PDB file of C-alpha atoms in Angstrom:
ATOM      1  CA  UNK M  11       0.092  -0.244   0.229  1.00  0.00           C
ATOM      2  CA  UNK M  12       1.345   3.232  -0.946  1.00  0.00           C
ATOM      3  CA  UNK M  13       1.533   6.221   1.487  1.00  0.00           C
ATOM      4  CA  UNK M  14       0.625   9.601   1.201  1.00  0.00           C
ATOM      5  CA  UNK M  15       0.650  13.005   2.896  1.00  0.00           C
ATOM      6  CA  UNK M  16      -2.800  14.713   3.022  1.00  0.00           C
ATOM      7  CA  UNK M  17      -3.105  18.584   3.597  1.00  0.00           C
ATOM      8  CA  UNK M  18      -6.012  19.400   5.266  1.00  0.00           C
ATOM      9  CA  UNK M  19      -7.257  22.765   6.533  1.00  0.00           C
ATOM     10  CA  UNK M  20      -9.180  23.408   9.670  1.00  0.00           C
ATOM     11  CA  UNK M  21     -11.239  25.997  10.495  1.00  0.00           C
ATOM     12  CA  UNK M  22      -9.824  29.698  11.310  1.00  0.00           C
ATOM     13  CA  UNK M  23     -12.174  30.065  14.014  1.00  0.00           C
ATOM     14  CA  UNK M  24     -15.983  28.323  13.338  1.00  0.00           C
ATOM     15  CA  UNK M  25     -16.194  24.536  13.945  1.00  0.00           C
ATOM     16  CA  UNK M  26     -18.907  24.639  11.484  1.00  0.00           C
ATOM     17  CA  UNK M  27     -16.738  25.427   8.637  1.00  0.00           C
ATOM     18  CA  UNK M  28     -14.733  22.118   8.637  1.00  0.00           C
ATOM     19  CA  UNK M  29     -15.777  19.949   5.720  1.00  0.00           C
ATOM     20  CA  UNK M  30     -17.500  16.037   5.914  1.00  0.00           C
ATOM     21  CA  UNK M  31     -14.183  15.232   3.643  1.00  0.00           C
ATOM     22  CA  UNK M  32     -11.932  16.705   6.038  1.00  0.00           C
ATOM     23  CA  UNK M  33     -13.508  14.659   8.815  1.00  0.00           C
ATOM     24  CA  UNK M  34     -13.656  11.754   6.941  1.00  0.00           C
ATOM     25  CA  UNK M  35      -9.734  12.188   5.887  1.00  0.00           C
ATOM     26  CA  UNK M  36      -8.808  12.765   9.772  1.00  0.00           C
ATOM     27  CA  UNK M  37     -10.726   9.491  10.527  1.00  0.00           C
ATOM     28  CA  UNK M  38      -9.864   7.420   7.911  1.00  0.00           C
ATOM     29  CA  UNK M  39      -5.389   8.245   8.185  1.00  0.00           C
ATOM     30  CA  UNK M  40      -2.589   6.547   9.844  1.00  0.00           C
ATOM     31  CA  UNK M  41      -1.353   9.345  11.652  1.00  0.00           C
ATOM     32  CA  UNK M  42      -1.587  13.005  11.964  1.00  0.00           C
ATOM     33  CA  UNK M  43       1.126  15.670  12.067  1.00  0.00           C
ATOM     34  CA  UNK M  44      -0.107  19.021  14.138  1.00  0.00           C
ATOM     35  CA  UNK M  45       1.568  22.167  14.821  1.00  0.00           C
ATOM     36  CA  UNK M  46       0.175  22.236  17.893  1.00  0.00           C
ATOM     37  CA  UNK M  47      -1.308  19.042  19.577  1.00  0.00           C
ATOM     38  CA  UNK M  48      -2.994  20.578  22.256  1.00  0.00           C
ATOM     39  CA  UNK M  49      -4.797  22.550  19.926  1.00  0.00           C
ATOM     40  CA  UNK M  50      -5.854  20.000  17.336  1.00  0.00           C
ATOM     41  CA  UNK M  51      -7.038  17.762  20.033  1.00  0.00           C
ATOM     42  CA  UNK M  52      -9.711  20.037  20.637  1.00  0.00           C
ATOM     43  CA  UNK M  53     -10.761  19.647  17.054  1.00  0.00           C
ATOM     44  CA  UNK M  54     -10.505  16.008  17.182  1.00  0.00           C
ATOM     45  CA  UNK M  55     -12.583  15.759  20.344  1.00  0.00           C
ATOM     46  CA  UNK M  56     -15.451  17.744  19.030  1.00  0.00           C
ATOM     47  CA  UNK M  57     -15.781  15.371  16.210  1.00  0.00           C
ATOM     48  CA  UNK M  58     -14.756  12.382  17.667  1.00  0.00           C
ATOM     49  CA  UNK M  59     -11.671  11.210  16.126  1.00  0.00           C
ATOM     50  CA  UNK M  60      -9.331   9.450  18.167  1.00  0.00           C
ATOM     51  CA  UNK M  61      -5.727   9.405  15.914  1.00  0.00           C
ATOM     52  CA  UNK M  62      -2.254   9.523  17.160  1.00  0.00           C
ATOM     53  CA  UNK M  63      -0.277  12.479  16.651  1.00  0.00           C
ATOM     54  CA  UNK M  64       3.195  13.621  16.198  1.00  0.00           C
ATOM     55  CA  UNK M  65       4.014  17.374  17.095  1.00  0.00           C
ATOM     56  CA  UNK M  66       5.602  19.264  13.694  1.00  0.00           C
ATOM     57  CA  UNK M  67       5.968  22.768  14.006  1.00  0.00           C
ATOM     58  CA  UNK M  68       8.708  25.626  13.637  1.00  0.00           C
ATOM     59  CA  UNK M  69      11.984  24.327  15.616  1.00  0.00           C
ATOM     60  CA  UNK M  70      11.519  20.601  14.758  1.00  0.00           C
ATOM     61  CA  UNK M  71      10.472  20.727  11.214  1.00  0.00           C
ATOM     62  CA  UNK M  72      13.511  19.483   9.893  1.00  0.00           C
ATOM     63  CA  UNK M  73      14.415  16.180  12.030  1.00  0.00           C
ATOM     64  CA  UNK M  74      10.768  15.894  12.394  1.00  0.00           C
ATOM     65  CA  UNK M  75       9.829  15.814   8.665  1.00  0.00           C
ATOM     66  CA  UNK M  76      12.422  13.294   8.054  1.00  0.00           C
ATOM     67  CA  UNK M  77      10.726  11.134  10.272  1.00  0.00           C
ATOM     68  CA  UNK M  78       7.376  11.953   9.023  1.00  0.00           C
ATOM     69  CA  UNK M  79       8.436  11.202   5.262  1.00  0.00           C
ATOM     70  CA  UNK M  80      10.095   7.758   6.412  1.00  0.00           C
ATOM     71  CA  UNK M  81       7.117   6.434   7.645  1.00  0.00           C
ATOM     72  CA  UNK M  82       5.047   7.942   4.913  1.00  0.00           C
ATOM     73  CA  UNK M  83       7.334   5.756   2.484  1.00  0.00           C
ATOM     74  CA  UNK M  84       6.999   2.743   4.615  1.00  0.00           C
ATOM     75  CA  UNK M  85       3.264   2.878   3.367  1.00  0.00           C
ATOM     76  CA  UNK M  86       1.586   5.197   6.129  1.00  0.00           C
ATOM     77  CA  UNK M  87      -0.932   8.042   5.234  1.00  0.00           C
ATOM     78  CA  UNK M  88      -0.434  11.158   7.330  1.00  0.00           C
ATOM     79  CA  UNK M  89      -2.567  13.959   7.225  1.00  0.00           C
ATOM     80  CA  UNK M  90      -0.916  17.405   8.260  1.00  0.00           C
ATOM     81  CA  UNK M  91      -2.641  20.274  10.016  1.00  0.00           C
ATOM     82  CA  UNK M  92      -2.077  23.832  11.265  1.00  0.00           C
ATOM     83  CA  UNK M  93      -3.650  25.253  14.648  1.00  0.00           C
ATOM     84  CA  UNK M  94      -5.803  26.991  12.126  1.00  0.00           C
ATOM     85  CA  UNK M  95      -6.214  27.395   8.030  1.00  0.00           C
ATOM     86  CA  UNK M  96      -4.124  25.605   5.636  1.00  0.00           C
ATOM     87  CA  UNK M  97      -1.000  24.123   6.432  1.00  0.00           C
ATOM     88  CA  UNK M  98       1.931  25.192   4.327  1.00  0.00           C
ATOM     89  CA  UNK M  99       0.350  28.732   3.942  1.00  0.00           C
ATOM     90  CA  UNK M 100       3.097  31.236   5.763  1.00  0.00           C
ATOM     91  CA  UNK M 101       3.364  27.912   7.758  1.00  0.00           C
ATOM     92  CA  UNK M 102       6.173  25.753   8.227  1.00  0.00           C
ATOM     93  CA  UNK M 103       4.303  22.844   6.236  1.00  0.00           C
ATOM     94  CA  UNK M 104       5.656  24.471   3.557  1.00  0.00           C
ATOM     95  CA  UNK M 105       8.776  22.198   4.490  1.00  0.00           C
ATOM     96  CA  UNK M 106       7.077  19.004   4.851  1.00  0.00           C
ATOM     97  CA  UNK M 107       5.562  19.344   1.549  1.00  0.00           C
ATOM     98  CA  UNK M 108       8.758  20.159  -0.574  1.00  0.00           C
ATOM     99  CA  UNK M 109      10.515  17.317   1.342  1.00  0.00           C
ATOM    100  CA  UNK M 110       7.550  14.616  -0.026  1.00  0.00           C
ATOM    101  CA  UNK M 111       8.068  16.281  -3.166  1.00  0.00           C
ATOM    102  CA  UNK M 112      11.543  15.894  -3.294  1.00  0.00           C
ATOM    103  CA  UNK M 113      11.145  11.980  -2.279  1.00  0.00           C
ATOM    104  CA  UNK M 114       8.436  11.740  -4.532  1.00  0.00           C
ATOM    105  CA  UNK M 115       6.118  11.200  -2.296  1.00  0.00           C
ATOM    106  CA  UNK M 116       2.427  11.611  -3.691  1.00  0.00           C
ATOM    107  CA  UNK M 117       0.733  14.786  -1.715  1.00  0.00           C
ATOM    108  CA  UNK M 118      -2.929  15.858  -1.698  1.00  0.00           C
ATOM    109  CA  UNK M 119      -4.919  18.702  -0.398  1.00  0.00           C
ATOM    110  CA  UNK M 120      -8.070  18.532   1.298  1.00  0.00           C
ATOM    111  CA  UNK M 121      -9.269  22.626   0.829  1.00  0.00           C
ATOM    112  CA  UNK M 122     -10.298  24.567   3.522  1.00  0.00           C
ATOM    113  CA  UNK M 123     -10.826  28.059   5.376  1.00  0.00           C
ATOM    114  CA  UNK M 124      -7.834  30.467   4.897  1.00  0.00           C
ATOM    115  CA  UNK M 125      -7.797  33.514   6.202  1.00  0.00           C
ATOM    116  CA  UNK M 126      -5.855  35.005   3.183  1.00  0.00           C
ATOM    117  CA  UNK M 127      -8.693  34.688   0.785  1.00  0.00           C
ATOM    118  CA  UNK M 128     -11.577  35.380   3.554  1.00  0.00           C
ATOM    119  CA  UNK M 129     -10.647  38.887   4.440  1.00  0.00           C
ATOM    120  CA  UNK M 130      -9.535  39.571   0.695  1.00  0.00           C
ATOM    121  CA  UNK M 131     -12.921  38.374  -0.364  1.00  0.00           C
ATOM    122  CA  UNK M 132     -15.055  41.131   1.913  1.00  0.00           C
ATOM    123  CA  UNK M 133     -12.211  44.119   2.202  1.00  0.00           C
ATOM    124  CA  UNK M 134     -13.918  45.616  -0.595  1.00  0.00           C
ATOM    125  CA  UNK M 135     -10.873  46.619  -2.603  1.00  0.00           C
ATOM    126  CA  UNK M 136      -9.409  44.967  -5.884  1.00  0.00           C
ATOM    127  CA  UNK M 137      -9.240  41.492  -5.717  1.00  0.00           C
ATOM    128  CA  UNK M 138      -8.180  40.561  -9.632  1.00  0.00           C
ATOM    129  CA  UNK M 139      -4.391  40.809  -8.888  1.00  0.00           C
ATOM    130  CA  UNK M 140      -2.999  40.834  -5.286  1.00  0.00           C
ATOM    131  CA  UNK M 141      -0.178  39.620  -3.612  1.00  0.00           C
ATOM    132  CA  UNK M 142       0.236  37.887  -0.062  1.00  0.00           C
ATOM    133  CA  UNK M 143       3.349  39.554   2.353  1.00  0.00           C
ATOM    134  CA  UNK M 144       2.261  37.098   5.524  1.00  0.00           C
ATOM    135  CA  UNK M 145       4.139  38.521   8.362  1.00  0.00           C
ATOM    136  CA  UNK M 146       6.673  41.327   8.422  1.00  0.00           C
ATOM    137  CA  UNK M 147       9.469  40.495  10.387  1.00  0.00           C
ATOM    138  CA  UNK M 148      10.090  41.008  14.569  1.00  0.00           C
ATOM    139  CA  UNK M 149      13.534  42.801  13.215  1.00  0.00           C
ATOM    140  CA  UNK M 150      13.028  46.542  12.810  1.00  0.00           C
ATOM    141  CA  UNK M 151      15.670  46.590  10.170  1.00  0.00           C
ATOM    142  CA  UNK M 152      14.097  43.842   7.870  1.00  0.00           C
ATOM    143  CA  UNK M 153      10.635  44.786   8.560  1.00  0.00           C
ATOM    144  CA  UNK M 154      11.727  48.741   6.966  1.00  0.00           C
ATOM    145  CA  UNK M 155      13.005  46.642   4.290  1.00  0.00           C
ATOM    146  CA  UNK M 156      10.200  44.627   3.315  1.00  0.00           C
ATOM    147  CA  UNK M 157       8.157  47.527   3.479  1.00  0.00           C
ATOM    148  CA  UNK M 158      10.275  49.723   1.343  1.00  0.00           C
ATOM    149  CA  UNK M 159      10.294  47.066  -1.480  1.00  0.00           C
ATOM    150  CA  UNK M 160       6.537  46.982  -1.886  1.00  0.00           C
ATOM    151  CA  UNK M 161       6.366  50.665  -1.578  1.00  0.00           C
ATOM    152  CA  UNK M 162       5.645  50.757  -5.503  1.00  0.00           C
ATOM    153  CA  UNK M 163       3.609  47.477  -5.469  1.00  0.00           C
ATOM    154  CA  UNK M 164       0.175  47.820  -7.517  1.00  0.00           C
ATOM    155  CA  UNK M 165      -1.416  44.873  -6.529  1.00  0.00           C
ATOM    156  CA  UNK M 166      -3.902  44.682  -3.363  1.00  0.00           C
ATOM    157  CA  UNK M 167      -1.423  43.341  -0.504  1.00  0.00           C
ATOM    158  CA  UNK M 168      -2.169  40.933   2.342  1.00  0.00           C
ATOM    159  CA  UNK M 169      -0.670  40.998   5.594  1.00  0.00           C
ATOM    160  CA  UNK M 170      -0.680  39.154   8.761  1.00  0.00           C
ATOM    161  CA  UNK M 171      -0.330  40.716  12.103  1.00  0.00           C
ATOM    162  CA  UNK M 172      -0.468  40.092  15.654  1.00  0.00           C
ATOM    163  CA  UNK M 173      -2.604  42.676  17.667  1.00  0.00           C
ATOM    164  CA  UNK M 174       0.455  43.366  19.782  1.00  0.00           C
ATOM    165  CA  UNK M 175       2.301  44.873  16.821  1.00  0.00           C
ATOM    166  CA  UNK M 176      -0.855  46.553  14.770  1.00  0.00           C
ATOM    167  CA  UNK M 177       0.238  49.821  15.881  1.00  0.00           C
ATOM    168  CA  UNK M 178       3.687  49.543  15.456  1.00  0.00           C
ATOM    169  CA  UNK M 179       3.340  48.546  12.375  1.00  0.00           C
ATOM    170  CA  UNK M 180       0.627  50.680  11.266  1.00  0.00           C
ATOM    171  CA  UNK M 181       3.193  53.530  11.627  1.00  0.00           C
ATOM    172  CA  UNK M 182       5.863  51.908   9.697  1.00  0.00           C
ATOM    173  CA  UNK M 183       3.496  51.473   6.905  1.00  0.00           C
ATOM    174  CA  UNK M 184       2.293  55.265   6.884  1.00  0.00           C
ATOM    175  CA  UNK M 185       6.048  56.236   7.031  1.00  0.00           C
ATOM    176  CA  UNK M 186       7.073  54.141   4.153  1.00  0.00           C
ATOM    177  CA  UNK M 187       4.039  54.406   1.778  1.00  0.00           C
ATOM    178  CA  UNK M 188       2.226  57.569   2.948  1.00  0.00           C
ATOM    179  CA  UNK M 189      -1.927  57.748   3.380  1.00  0.00           C
ATOM    180  CA  UNK M 190      -3.781  54.821   1.672  1.00  0.00           C
ATOM    181  CA  UNK M 191      -6.703  52.690   2.099  1.00  0.00           C
ATOM    182  CA  UNK M 192      -6.868  49.875   4.453  1.00  0.00           C
ATOM    183  CA  UNK M 193      -9.120  47.015   5.652  1.00  0.00           C
ATOM    184  CA  UNK M 194      -8.660  45.484   8.788  1.00  0.00           C
ATOM    185  CA  UNK M 195     -10.276  42.020   9.550  1.00  0.00           C
ATOM    186  CA  UNK M 196     -10.191  40.867  12.892  1.00  0.00           C
ATOM    187  CA  UNK M 197     -11.454  37.796  14.146  1.00  0.00           C
ATOM    188  CA  UNK M 198     -12.351  35.942  10.869  1.00  0.00           C
ATOM    189  CA  UNK M 199     -15.457  33.362  11.493  1.00  0.00           C
ATOM    190  CA  UNK M 200     -16.055  34.248  15.342  1.00  0.00           C
ATOM    191  CA  UNK M 201     -18.097  35.679  17.418  1.00  0.00           C
ATOM    192  CA  UNK M 202     -16.336  39.223  17.616  1.00  0.00           C
ATOM    193  CA  UNK M 203     -15.639  39.666  13.911  1.00  0.00           C
ATOM    194  CA  UNK M 204     -14.883  42.769  12.569  1.00  0.00           C
ATOM    195  CA  UNK M 205     -14.141  44.193   9.541  1.00  0.00           C
ATOM    196  CA  UNK M 206     -12.606  47.940   9.678  1.00  0.00           C
ATOM    197  CA  UNK M 207     -12.423  50.139   6.175  1.00  0.00           C
ATOM    198  CA  UNK M 208     -10.235  52.782   7.085  1.00  0.00           C
ATOM    199  CA  UNK M 209      -7.288  54.933   5.986  1.00  0.00           C
ATOM    200  CA  UNK M 210      -3.504  54.057   7.334  1.00  0.00           C
ATOM    201  CA  UNK M 211      -3.429  57.793   9.040  1.00  0.00           C
ATOM    202  CA  UNK M 212      -6.976  57.174  10.924  1.00  0.00           C
ATOM    203  CA  UNK M 213      -5.991  53.557  11.664  1.00  0.00           C
ATOM    204  CA  UNK M 214      -2.805  54.663  13.282  1.00  0.00           C
ATOM    205  CA  UNK M 215      -4.485  57.331  15.010  1.00  0.00           C
ATOM    206  CA  UNK M 216      -7.178  55.624  16.415  1.00  0.00           C
ATOM    207  CA  UNK M 217      -4.826  51.970  17.233  1.00  0.00           C
ATOM    208  CA  UNK M 218      -2.168  53.838  18.960  1.00  0.00           C
ATOM    209  CA  UNK M 219      -3.542  53.532  22.192  1.00  0.00           C
ATOM    210  CA  UNK M 220      -6.195  50.752  21.807  1.00  0.00           C
ATOM    211  CA  UNK M 221      -5.387  46.989  23.229  1.00  0.00           C
ATOM    212  CA  UNK M 222      -6.807  45.078  20.392  1.00  0.00           C
ATOM    213  CA  UNK M 223      -7.723  41.101  20.602  1.00  0.00           C
ATOM    214  CA  UNK M 224      -7.394  38.649  18.239  1.00  0.00           C
ATOM    215  CA  UNK M 225      -6.389  37.093  15.091  1.00  0.00           C
ATOM    216  CA  UNK M 226      -5.683  40.023  12.155  1.00  0.00           C
ATOM    217  CA  UNK M 227      -5.202  40.366   8.502  1.00  0.00           C
ATOM    218  CA  UNK M 228      -4.514  43.496   6.724  1.00  0.00           C
ATOM    219  CA  UNK M 229      -5.788  44.524   3.429  1.00  0.00           C
ATOM    220  CA  UNK M 230      -3.916  47.738   2.024  1.00  0.00           C
ATOM    221  CA  UNK M 231      -4.876  49.227  -1.612  1.00  0.00           C
ATOM    222  CA  UNK M 232      -1.583  48.925  -3.779  1.00  0.00           C
ATOM    223  CA  UNK M 233       0.505  52.314  -4.942  1.00  0.00           C
ATOM    224  CA  UNK M 234      -1.412  54.437  -6.957  1.00  0.00           C
ATOM    225  CA  UNK M 235       0.082  55.540 -10.483  1.00  0.00           C
ATOM    226  CA  UNK M 236      -1.178  58.981 -10.793  1.00  0.00           C
ATOM    227  CA  UNK M 237       0.648  59.284  -6.867  1.00  0.00           C
ATOM    228  CA  UNK M 238       3.560  57.309  -6.942  1.00  0.00           C
ATOM    229  CA  UNK M 239       6.920  59.003  -7.155  1.00  0.00           C
ATOM    230  CA  UNK M 240       9.219  57.445  -9.228  1.00  0.00           C
ATOM    231  CA  UNK M 241      12.681  57.695  -7.314  1.00  0.00           C
ATOM    232  CA  UNK M 242      15.822  59.724  -9.332  1.00  0.00           C
ATOM    233  CA  UNK M 243      19.052  57.870  -9.656  1.00  0.00           C
ATOM    234  CA  UNK M 244      20.090  60.829  -7.242  1.00  0.00           C
ATOM    235  CA  UNK M 245      17.811  59.287  -4.646  1.00  0.00           C
ATOM    236  CA  UNK M 246      18.472  55.570  -5.836  1.00  0.00           C
ATOM    237  CA  UNK M 247      22.238  56.834  -4.643  1.00  0.00           C
ATOM    238  CA  UNK M 248      21.696  57.682  -1.576  1.00  0.00           C
ATOM    239  CA  UNK M 249      19.780  54.805  -1.044  1.00  0.00           C
ATOM    240  CA  UNK M 250      22.535  52.672  -2.044  1.00  0.00           C
ATOM    241  CA  UNK M 251      24.761  54.763   0.568  1.00  0.00           C
ATOM    242  CA  UNK M 252      22.660  53.646   3.559  1.00  0.00           C
ATOM    243  CA  UNK M 253      22.987  50.151   2.428  1.00  0.00           C
ATOM    244  CA  UNK M 254      26.657  50.474   2.220  1.00  0.00           C
ATOM    245  CA  UNK M 255      26.911  51.704   5.895  1.00  0.00           C
ATOM    246  CA  UNK M 256      24.930  48.947   6.895  1.00  0.00           C
ATOM    247  CA  UNK M 257      28.013  46.843   5.532  1.00  0.00           C
ATOM    248  CA  UNK M 258      27.239  45.959   1.605  1.00  0.00           C
ATOM    249  CA  UNK M 259      29.826  46.803  -1.102  1.00  0.00           C
ATOM    250  CA  UNK M 260      29.194  49.376  -3.554  1.00  0.00           C
ATOM    251  CA  UNK M 261      28.223  46.638  -5.889  1.00  0.00           C
ATOM    252  CA  UNK M 262      25.545  45.045  -3.884  1.00  0.00           C
ATOM    253  CA  UNK M 263      24.371  48.110  -2.634  1.00  0.00           C
ATOM    254  CA  UNK M 264      23.955  49.548  -5.919  1.00  0.00           C
ATOM    255  CA  UNK M 265      22.211  46.175  -7.464  1.00  0.00           C
ATOM    256  CA  UNK M 266      19.909  46.316  -4.315  1.00  0.00           C
ATOM    257  CA  UNK M 267      18.865  50.043  -5.070  1.00  0.00           C
ATOM    258  CA  UNK M 268      18.431  49.593  -8.758  1.00  0.00           C
ATOM    259  CA  UNK M 269      15.919  46.652  -7.820  1.00  0.00           C
ATOM    260  CA  UNK M 270      14.491  48.763  -5.768  1.00  0.00           C
ATOM    261  CA  UNK M 271      13.798  52.295  -7.655  1.00  0.00           C
ATOM    262  CA  UNK M 272      14.260  50.715 -11.120  1.00  0.00           C
ATOM    263  CA  UNK M 273      17.068  53.095 -11.564  1.00  0.00           C
ATOM    264  CA  UNK M 274      20.184  51.567 -13.217  1.00  0.00           C
ATOM    265  CA  UNK M 275      22.660  49.912 -11.262  1.00  0.00           C
ATOM    266  CA  UNK M 276      25.283  51.318 -13.261  1.00  0.00           C
ATOM    267  CA  UNK M 277      24.405  54.642 -12.926  1.00  0.00           C
ATOM    268  CA  UNK M 278      24.170  54.359  -9.029  1.00  0.00           C
ATOM    269  CA  UNK M 279      27.645  52.780  -9.248  1.00  0.00           C
ATOM    270  CA  UNK M 280      28.831  55.696 -10.965  1.00  0.00           C
ATOM    271  CA  UNK M 281      27.285  57.912  -8.490  1.00  0.00           C
ATOM    272  CA  UNK M 282      28.887  56.351  -5.327  1.00  0.00           C
ATOM    273  CA  UNK M 283      31.873  56.614  -6.762  1.00  0.00           C
ATOM    274  CA  UNK M 284      32.061  60.082  -8.020  1.00  0.00           C
TER     275      UNK M 284
END
């Protein structure tokens, strides 16, 4: 009997969103790889499912992934779940799927709720093209670089954010991009679900001192062609100088600044050495 990995989406709040197919898949698998077994056991108990579990999370994913793959290659069927939503999307499960692919292990999916698409659907911003940016870095430098990279992104952007970081993130976004429309989606599918359509400036003021609870998805309009300011080569060179102060060589700094500004690397490099 051939083993396989089945990626199963779990509810992001409301347990009624768990599909009959997902329930059947959990009941018939050999074992479950769960991000947090303490969270998953509540789901299993609710649907009267009894299956062995192994923990699979950020800090044990490499060695635990090898073990899971070995069991699957021996003929077992493993179901991968996260605490909420679709596994492998901004989630450690991405590596397990990649490990299975490398070993030629069949991977299947049972679709389920996902906060990214659900928030986008109710935001009221353009959905024809969008980009999912996940979580911003905890590191201030990394966060600033991420925001700078997507400053001129025209597509609607979707971010995940933790409640205790919301105020700082809104201020960072406002500083990096200027004011633009944002939809803050909180506690999707739960009792206190909230959808706030506002602007970055108003949101930054609103949440400066507010205590926020629950899971957050931020949906933000892309850059406007009309309001977009294209950096000059002199401005790009100034940005490259900052990168040099952070340790990059002139060539590396010019290359990075060129990528972010659409200016030519050679022109930036010439100004750095003039």
